[in-house]
Amino acid sequence: MTKPTKAELAKYRSLLSHQLAILRGDVGSMRDEALRASEQDASVDHLADQGTDNYDQGFMLGLIENEEETIQMIEEALVRIDGKGDWEFGQCPLCEEANEALKKPKDGKKAKPGKVEKIDSWIPKARLEYLPWARYCIRHQEDEERNRESA
Ligand SMILES: [Zn+2]
């Protein structure tokens, strides 16, 4: 895998900006709907329906939460495209960390130069086309999700 070219970065930037605009619009209207639903619950006496209403509302708020997380990831990706992020756009920071660790000598022995296989830290283009705000390569993304579930 290779570093994204300037043309590719420009393409990802427009993709991300477009997604951001859509999501920002959606979050607003979804929140309004969820709030309206909760106001109705308070004023209308329909205890029998309340179970399902609360379920729907929770589901909606869950979606909003994910969308806000996605918005944040898109904003971070745009910062990385501008070269002002914590790492380079299109690169997996956890792979880079692993590469740094490889450079350090193990068990007091010096790492033999040229012997150590560097991990390819560039996220595959196919993944970026599908998910331009991806922070990690697929392997590390799965690790992160597993960590999150067990936390
Ligand atoms: Zn990685």
JSON list of C-alpha atoms and ligand atoms in Angstrom, two decimals:
[
{"chain": "A", "resi": 1, "resn": "MET", "atom": "CA", "xyz": [0.00, 0.00, 0.00]},
{"chain": "A", "resi": 2, "resn": "THR", "atom": "CA", "xyz": [1.17, 3.53, -0.63]},
{"chain": "A", "resi": 3, "resn": "LYS", "atom": "CA", "xyz": [0.61, 6.99, 0.70]},
{"chain": "A", "resi": 4, "resn": "PRO", "atom": "CA", "xyz": [-2.47, 8.66, -0.88]},
{"chain": "A", "resi": 5, "resn": "THR", "atom": "CA", "xyz": [-1.60, 11.08, -3.70]},
{"chain": "A", "resi": 6, "resn": "LYS", "atom": "CA", "xyz": [-2.64, 14.72, -3.70]},
{"chain": "A", "resi": 7, "resn": "ALA", "atom": "CA", "xyz": [-5.44, 13.95, -6.15]},
{"chain": "A", "resi": 8, "resn": "GLU", "atom": "CA", "xyz": [-6.68, 11.15, -3.92]},
{"chain": "A", "resi": 9, "resn": "LEU", "atom": "CA", "xyz": [-6.57, 13.38, -0.86]},
{"chain": "A", "resi": 10, "resn": "ALA", "atom": "CA", "xyz": [-8.65, 15.95, -2.72]},
{"chain": "A", "resi": 11, "resn": "LYS", "atom": "CA", "xyz": [-11.19, 13.25, -3.58]},
{"chain": "A", "resi": 12, "resn": "TYR", "atom": "CA", "xyz": [-11.39, 12.02, 0.03]},
{"chain": "A", "resi": 13, "resn": "ARG", "atom": "CA", "xyz": [-11.74, 15.59, 1.23]},
{"chain": "A", "resi": 14, "resn": "SER", "atom": "CA", "xyz": [-14.77, 16.20, -0.98]},
{"chain": "A", "resi": 15, "resn": "LEU", "atom": "CA", "xyz": [-16.28, 12.83, -0.02]},
{"chain": "A", "resi": 16, "resn": "LEU", "atom": "CA", "xyz": [-15.83, 13.62, 3.68]},
{"chain": "A", "resi": 17, "resn": "SER", "atom": "CA", "xyz": [-17.21, 17.14, 3.41]},
{"chain": "A", "resi": 18, "resn": "HIS", "atom": "CA", "xyz": [-20.24, 15.79, 1.60]},
{"chain": "A", "resi": 19, "resn": "GLN", "atom": "CA", "xyz": [-20.84, 13.09, 4.23]},
{"chain": "A", "resi": 20, "resn": "LEU", "atom": "CA", "xyz": [-20.41, 15.64, 6.98]},
{"chain": "A", "resi": 21, "resn": "ALA", "atom": "CA", "xyz": [-23.07, 17.92, 5.47]},
{"chain": "A", "resi": 22, "resn": "ILE", "atom": "CA", "xyz": [-25.54, 15.03, 5.16]},
{"chain": "A", "resi": 23, "resn": "LEU", "atom": "CA", "xyz": [-24.93, 13.78, 8.70]},
{"chain": "A", "resi": 24, "resn": "ARG", "atom": "CA", "xyz": [-25.19, 17.24, 10.25]},
{"chain": "A", "resi": 25, "resn": "GLY", "atom": "CA", "xyz": [-28.56, 17.69, 8.60]},
{"chain": "A", "resi": 26, "resn": "ASP", "atom": "CA", "xyz": [-29.78, 14.27, 9.69]},
{"chain": "A", "resi": 27, "resn": "VAL", "atom": "CA", "xyz": [-28.76, 14.61, 13.31]},
{"chain": "A", "resi": 28, "resn": "GLY", "atom": "CA", "xyz": [-30.74, 17.82, 13.66]},
{"chain": "A", "resi": 29, "resn": "SER", "atom": "CA", "xyz": [-34.01, 16.40, 12.32]},
{"chain": "A", "resi": 30, "resn": "MET", "atom": "CA", "xyz": [-33.63, 13.10, 14.17]},
{"chain": "A", "resi": 31, "resn": "ARG", "atom": "CA", "xyz": [-33.10, 14.87, 17.46]},
{"chain": "A", "resi": 32, "resn": "ASP", "atom": "CA", "xyz": [-36.21, 16.99, 16.87]},
{"chain": "A", "resi": 33, "resn": "GLU", "atom": "CA", "xyz": [-38.23, 13.87, 16.23]},
{"chain": "A", "resi": 34, "resn": "ALA", "atom": "CA", "xyz": [-36.98, 12.12, 19.35]},
{"chain": "A", "resi": 35, "resn": "LEU", "atom": "CA", "xyz": [-37.75, 15.18, 21.45]},
{"chain": "A", "resi": 36, "resn": "ARG", "atom": "CA", "xyz": [-41.22, 15.51, 19.98]},
{"chain": "A", "resi": 37, "resn": "ALA", "atom": "CA", "xyz": [-41.86, 11.88, 20.82]},
{"chain": "A", "resi": 38, "resn": "SER", "atom": "CA", "xyz": [-40.84, 12.43, 24.44]},
{"chain": "A", "resi": 39, "resn": "GLU", "atom": "CA", "xyz": [-43.10, 15.50, 24.74]},
{"chain": "A", "resi": 40, "resn": "GLN", "atom": "CA", "xyz": [-46.03, 13.45, 23.51]},
{"chain": "A", "resi": 41, "resn": "ASP", "atom": "CA", "xyz": [-45.30, 10.78, 26.10]},
{"chain": "A", "resi": 42, "resn": "ALA", "atom": "CA", "xyz": [-45.50, 13.36, 28.86]},
{"chain": "A", "resi": 43, "resn": "SER", "atom": "CA", "xyz": [-48.80, 14.89, 27.76]},
{"chain": "A", "resi": 44, "resn": "VAL", "atom": "CA", "xyz": [-50.78, 11.96, 26.39]},
{"chain": "A", "resi": 45, "resn": "ASP", "atom": "CA", "xyz": [-51.99, 9.23, 28.71]},
{"chain": "A", "resi": 46, "resn": "HIS", "atom": "CA", "xyz": [-51.27, 5.94, 26.95]},
{"chain": "A", "resi": 47, "resn": "LEU", "atom": "CA", "xyz": [-49.46, 3.78, 29.44]},
{"chain": "A", "resi": 48, "resn": "ALA", "atom": "CA", "xyz": [-49.99, 0.66, 27.37]},
{"chain": "A", "resi": 49, "resn": "ASP", "atom": "CA", "xyz": [-47.97, 2.06, 24.47]},
{"chain": "A", "resi": 50, "resn": "GLN", "atom": "CA", "xyz": [-45.23, 3.51, 26.57]},
{"chain": "A", "resi": 51, "resn": "GLY", "atom": "CA", "xyz": [-43.03, 0.44, 26.47]},
{"chain": "A", "resi": 52, "resn": "THR", "atom": "CA", "xyz": [-42.65, 0.53, 22.70]},
{"chain": "A", "resi": 53, "resn": "ASP", "atom": "CA", "xyz": [-42.37, 4.32, 22.62]},
{"chain": "A", "resi": 54, "resn": "ASN", "atom": "CA", "xyz": [-39.49, 4.24, 25.03]},
{"chain": "A", "resi": 55, "resn": "TYR", "atom": "CA", "xyz": [-37.87, 1.56, 22.95]},
{"chain": "A", "resi": 56, "resn": "ASP", "atom": "CA", "xyz": [-38.19, 3.65, 19.76]},
{"chain": "A", "resi": 57, "resn": "GLN", "atom": "CA", "xyz": [-36.84, 6.69, 21.48]},
{"chain": "A", "resi": 58, "resn": "GLY", "atom": "CA", "xyz": [-33.87, 4.79, 22.84]},
{"chain": "A", "resi": 59, "resn": "PHE", "atom": "CA", "xyz": [-33.20, 3.42, 19.39]},
{"chain": "A", "resi": 60, "resn": "MET", "atom": "CA", "xyz": [-33.33, 6.93, 17.88]},
{"chain": "A", "resi": 61, "resn": "LEU", "atom": "CA", "xyz": [-31.01, 8.36, 20.50]},
{"chain": "A", "resi": 62, "resn": "GLY", "atom": "CA", "xyz": [-28.65, 5.47, 19.88]},
{"chain": "A", "resi": 63, "resn": "LEU", "atom": "CA", "xyz": [-28.53, 6.41, 16.21]},
{"chain": "A", "resi": 64, "resn": "ILE", "atom": "CA", "xyz": [-27.83, 10.02, 17.09]},
{"chain": "A", "resi": 65, "resn": "GLU", "atom": "CA", "xyz": [-24.98, 8.92, 19.32]},
{"chain": "A", "resi": 66, "resn": "ASN", "atom": "CA", "xyz": [-23.40, 6.92, 16.49]},
{"chain": "A", "resi": 67, "resn": "GLU", "atom": "CA", "xyz": [-23.90, 9.76, 14.06]},
{"chain": "A", "resi": 68, "resn": "GLU", "atom": "CA", "xyz": [-22.20, 12.21, 16.35]},
{"chain": "A", "resi": 69, "resn": "GLU", "atom": "CA", "xyz": [-19.33, 9.79, 16.69]},
{"chain": "A", "resi": 70, "resn": "THR", "atom": "CA", "xyz": [-19.15, 9.50, 12.91]},
{"chain": "A", "resi": 71, "resn": "ILE", "atom": "CA", "xyz": [-19.25, 13.28, 12.55]},
{"chain": "A", "resi": 72, "resn": "GLN", "atom": "CA", "xyz": [-16.34, 13.53, 14.97]},
{"chain": "A", "resi": 73, "resn": "MET", "atom": "CA", "xyz": [-14.38, 10.90, 13.04]},
{"chain": "A", "resi": 74, "resn": "ILE", "atom": "CA", "xyz": [-15.04, 12.76, 9.77]},
{"chain": "A", "resi": 75, "resn": "GLU", "atom": "CA", "xyz": [-13.89, 16.05, 11.30]},
{"chain": "A", "resi": 76, "resn": "GLU", "atom": "CA", "xyz": [-10.71, 14.37, 12.56]},
{"chain": "A", "resi": 77, "resn": "ALA", "atom": "CA", "xyz": [-10.10, 12.83, 9.12]},
{"chain": "A", "resi": 78, "resn": "LEU", "atom": "CA", "xyz": [-10.44, 16.27, 7.49]},
{"chain": "A", "resi": 79, "resn": "VAL", "atom": "CA", "xyz": [-7.88, 17.66, 9.95]},
{"chain": "A", "resi": 80, "resn": "ARG", "atom": "CA", "xyz": [-5.54, 14.80, 9.02]},
{"chain": "A", "resi": 81, "resn": "ILE", "atom": "CA", "xyz": [-6.00, 15.55, 5.30]},
{"chain": "A", "resi": 82, "resn": "ASP", "atom": "CA", "xyz": [-4.92, 19.12, 6.05]},
{"chain": "A", "resi": 83, "resn": "GLY", "atom": "CA", "xyz": [-1.79, 17.71, 7.67]},
{"chain": "A", "resi": 84, "resn": "LYS", "atom": "CA", "xyz": [-2.75, 19.03, 11.11]},
{"chain": "A", "resi": 85, "resn": "GLY", "atom": "CA", "xyz": [-3.85, 15.75, 12.69]},
{"chain": "A", "resi": 86, "resn": "ASP", "atom": "CA", "xyz": [-2.10, 13.46, 15.12]},
{"chain": "A", "resi": 87, "resn": "TRP", "atom": "CA", "xyz": [-0.99, 11.24, 12.25]},
{"chain": "A", "resi": 88, "resn": "GLU", "atom": "CA", "xyz": [-1.06, 11.21, 8.46]},
{"chain": "A", "resi": 89, "resn": "PHE", "atom": "CA", "xyz": [-4.31, 10.65, 6.65]},
{"chain": "A", "resi": 90, "resn": "GLY", "atom": "CA", "xyz": [-4.62, 7.12, 5.31]},
{"chain": "A", "resi": 91, "resn": "GLN", "atom": "CA", "xyz": [-2.13, 5.73, 7.78]},
{"chain": "A", "resi": 92, "resn": "CYS", "atom": "CA", "xyz": [-2.94, 3.41, 10.68]},
{"chain": "A", "resi": 93, "resn": "PRO", "atom": "CA", "xyz": [-1.38, 4.90, 13.85]},
{"chain": "A", "resi": 94, "resn": "LEU", "atom": "CA", "xyz": [-1.39, 1.52, 15.59]},
{"chain": "A", "resi": 95, "resn": "CYS", "atom": "CA", "xyz": [0.64, -0.07, 12.76]},
{"chain": "A", "resi": 96, "resn": "GLU", "atom": "CA", "xyz": [3.07, 2.82, 13.06]},
{"chain": "A", "resi": 97, "resn": "GLU", "atom": "CA", "xyz": [3.31, 2.18, 16.80]},
{"chain": "A", "resi": 98, "resn": "ALA", "atom": "CA", "xyz": [4.12, -1.45, 16.07]},
{"chain": "A", "resi": 99, "resn": "ASN", "atom": "CA", "xyz": [6.83, -0.33, 13.64]},
{"chain": "A", "resi": 100, "resn": "GLU", "atom": "CA", "xyz": [8.33, 1.91, 16.31]},
{"chain": "A", "resi": 101, "resn": "ALA", "atom": "CA", "xyz": [8.37, -1.02, 18.70]},
{"chain": "A", "resi": 102, "resn": "LEU", "atom": "CA", "xyz": [10.18, -3.14, 16.10]},
{"chain": "A", "resi": 103, "resn": "LYS", "atom": "CA", "xyz": [13.01, -0.61, 15.97]},
{"chain": "A", "resi": 104, "resn": "LYS", "atom": "CA", "xyz": [13.69, -0.98, 19.66]},
{"chain": "A", "resi": 105, "resn": "PRO", "atom": "CA", "xyz": [16.07, -3.77, 20.64]},
{"chain": "A", "resi": 106, "resn": "LYS", "atom": "CA", "xyz": [14.52, -6.79, 22.32]},
{"chain": "A", "resi": 107, "resn": "ASP", "atom": "CA", "xyz": [16.13, -8.74, 25.17]},
{"chain": "A", "resi": 108, "resn": "GLY", "atom": "CA", "xyz": [19.10, -6.40, 25.21]},
{"chain": "A", "resi": 109, "resn": "LYS", "atom": "CA", "xyz": [20.07, -7.47, 21.68]},
{"chain": "A", "resi": 110, "resn": "LYS", "atom": "CA", "xyz": [20.23, -4.93, 18.93]},
{"chain": "A", "resi": 111, "resn": "ALA", "atom": "CA", "xyz": [17.72, -5.37, 16.14]},
{"chain": "A", "resi": 112, "resn": "LYS", "atom": "CA", "xyz": [19.51, -6.44, 13.00]},
{"chain": "A", "resi": 113, "resn": "PRO", "atom": "CA", "xyz": [19.02, -3.78, 10.38]},
{"chain": "A", "resi": 114, "resn": "GLY", "atom": "CA", "xyz": [17.31, -5.00, 7.26]},
{"chain": "A", "resi": 115, "resn": "LYS", "atom": "CA", "xyz": [16.09, -8.14, 9.01]},
{"chain": "A", "resi": 116, "resn": "VAL", "atom": "CA", "xyz": [12.99, -6.64, 10.54]},
{"chain": "A", "resi": 117, "resn": "GLU", "atom": "CA", "xyz": [9.92, -6.61, 8.30]},
{"chain": "A", "resi": 118, "resn": "LYS", "atom": "CA", "xyz": [8.21, -3.28, 8.58]},
{"chain": "A", "resi": 119, "resn": "ILE", "atom": "CA", "xyz": [4.45, -3.41, 8.83]},
{"chain": "A", "resi": 120, "resn": "ASP", "atom": "CA", "xyz": [2.66, -1.66, 6.00]},
{"chain": "A", "resi": 121, "resn": "SER", "atom": "CA", "xyz": [0.85, 1.07, 7.88]},
{"chain": "A", "resi": 122, "resn": "TRP", "atom": "CA", "xyz": [-1.05, 2.53, 4.91]},
{"chain": "A", "resi": 123, "resn": "ILE", "atom": "CA", "xyz": [-4.72, 1.69, 4.96]},
{"chain": "A", "resi": 124, "resn": "PRO", "atom": "CA", "xyz": [-5.75, -0.08, 1.72]},
{"chain": "A", "resi": 125, "resn": "LYS", "atom": "CA", "xyz": [-7.42, 2.21, -0.81]},
{"chain": "A", "resi": 126, "resn": "ALA", "atom": "CA", "xyz": [-10.46, -0.04, -1.06]},
{"chain": "A", "resi": 127, "resn": "ARG", "atom": "CA", "xyz": [-11.09, 0.58, 2.65]},
{"chain": "A", "resi": 128, "resn": "LEU", "atom": "CA", "xyz": [-10.64, 4.34, 2.33]},
{"chain": "A", "resi": 129, "resn": "GLU", "atom": "CA", "xyz": [-12.98, 4.49, -0.66]},
{"chain": "A", "resi": 130, "resn": "TYR", "atom": "CA", "xyz": [-15.64, 2.78, 1.42]},
{"chain": "A", "resi": 131, "resn": "LEU", "atom": "CA", "xyz": [-14.84, 4.46, 4.73]},
{"chain": "A", "resi": 132, "resn": "PRO", "atom": "CA", "xyz": [-12.72, 7.58, 4.17]},
{"chain": "A", "resi": 133, "resn": "TRP", "atom": "CA", "xyz": [-12.84, 8.47, 7.87]},
{"chain": "A", "resi": 134, "resn": "ALA", "atom": "CA", "xyz": [-11.39, 5.11, 8.93]},
{"chain": "A", "resi": 135, "resn": "ARG", "atom": "CA", "xyz": [-8.80, 5.63, 11.64]},
{"chain": "A", "resi": 136, "resn": "TYR", "atom": "CA", "xyz": [-7.23, 2.21, 11.63]},
{"chain": "A", "resi": 137, "resn": "CYS", "atom": "CA", "xyz": [-6.52, -0.67, 9.29]},
{"chain": "A", "resi": 138, "resn": "ILE", "atom": "CA", "xyz": [-9.07, -3.48, 9.44]},
{"chain": "A", "resi": 139, "resn": "ARG", "atom": "CA", "xyz": [-6.97, -5.59, 11.82]},
{"chain": "A", "resi": 140, "resn": "HIS", "atom": "CA", "xyz": [-6.55, -2.80, 14.37]},
{"chain": "A", "resi": 141, "resn": "GLN", "atom": "CA", "xyz": [-10.15, -1.64, 13.95]},
{"chain": "A", "resi": 142, "resn": "GLU", "atom": "CA", "xyz": [-11.27, -5.12, 15.03]},
{"chain": "A", "resi": 143, "resn": "ASP", "atom": "CA", "xyz": [-8.87, -5.02, 17.98]},
{"chain": "A", "resi": 144, "resn": "GLU", "atom": "CA", "xyz": [-10.29, -1.67, 19.06]},
{"chain": "A", "resi": 145, "resn": "GLU", "atom": "CA", "xyz": [-13.87, -2.89, 18.82]},
{"chain": "A", "resi": 146, "resn": "ARG", "atom": "CA", "xyz": [-13.03, -5.97, 20.88]},
{"chain": "A", "resi": 147, "resn": "ASN", "atom": "CA", "xyz": [-11.39, -3.79, 23.54]},
{"chain": "A", "resi": 148, "resn": "ARG", "atom": "CA", "xyz": [-14.44, -1.57, 23.63]},
{"chain": "A", "resi": 149, "resn": "GLU", "atom": "CA", "xyz": [-16.85, -4.48, 24.09]},
{"chain": "A", "resi": 150, "resn": "SER", "atom": "CA", "xyz": [-14.89, -5.95, 27.00]},
{"chain": "A", "resi": 151, "resn": "ALA", "atom": "CA", "xyz": [-14.49, -2.55, 28.71]},
{"chain": "B", "resi": 1, "resn": "ZN", "atom": "ZN", "xyz": [-3.06, -1.08, 11.86]}
]
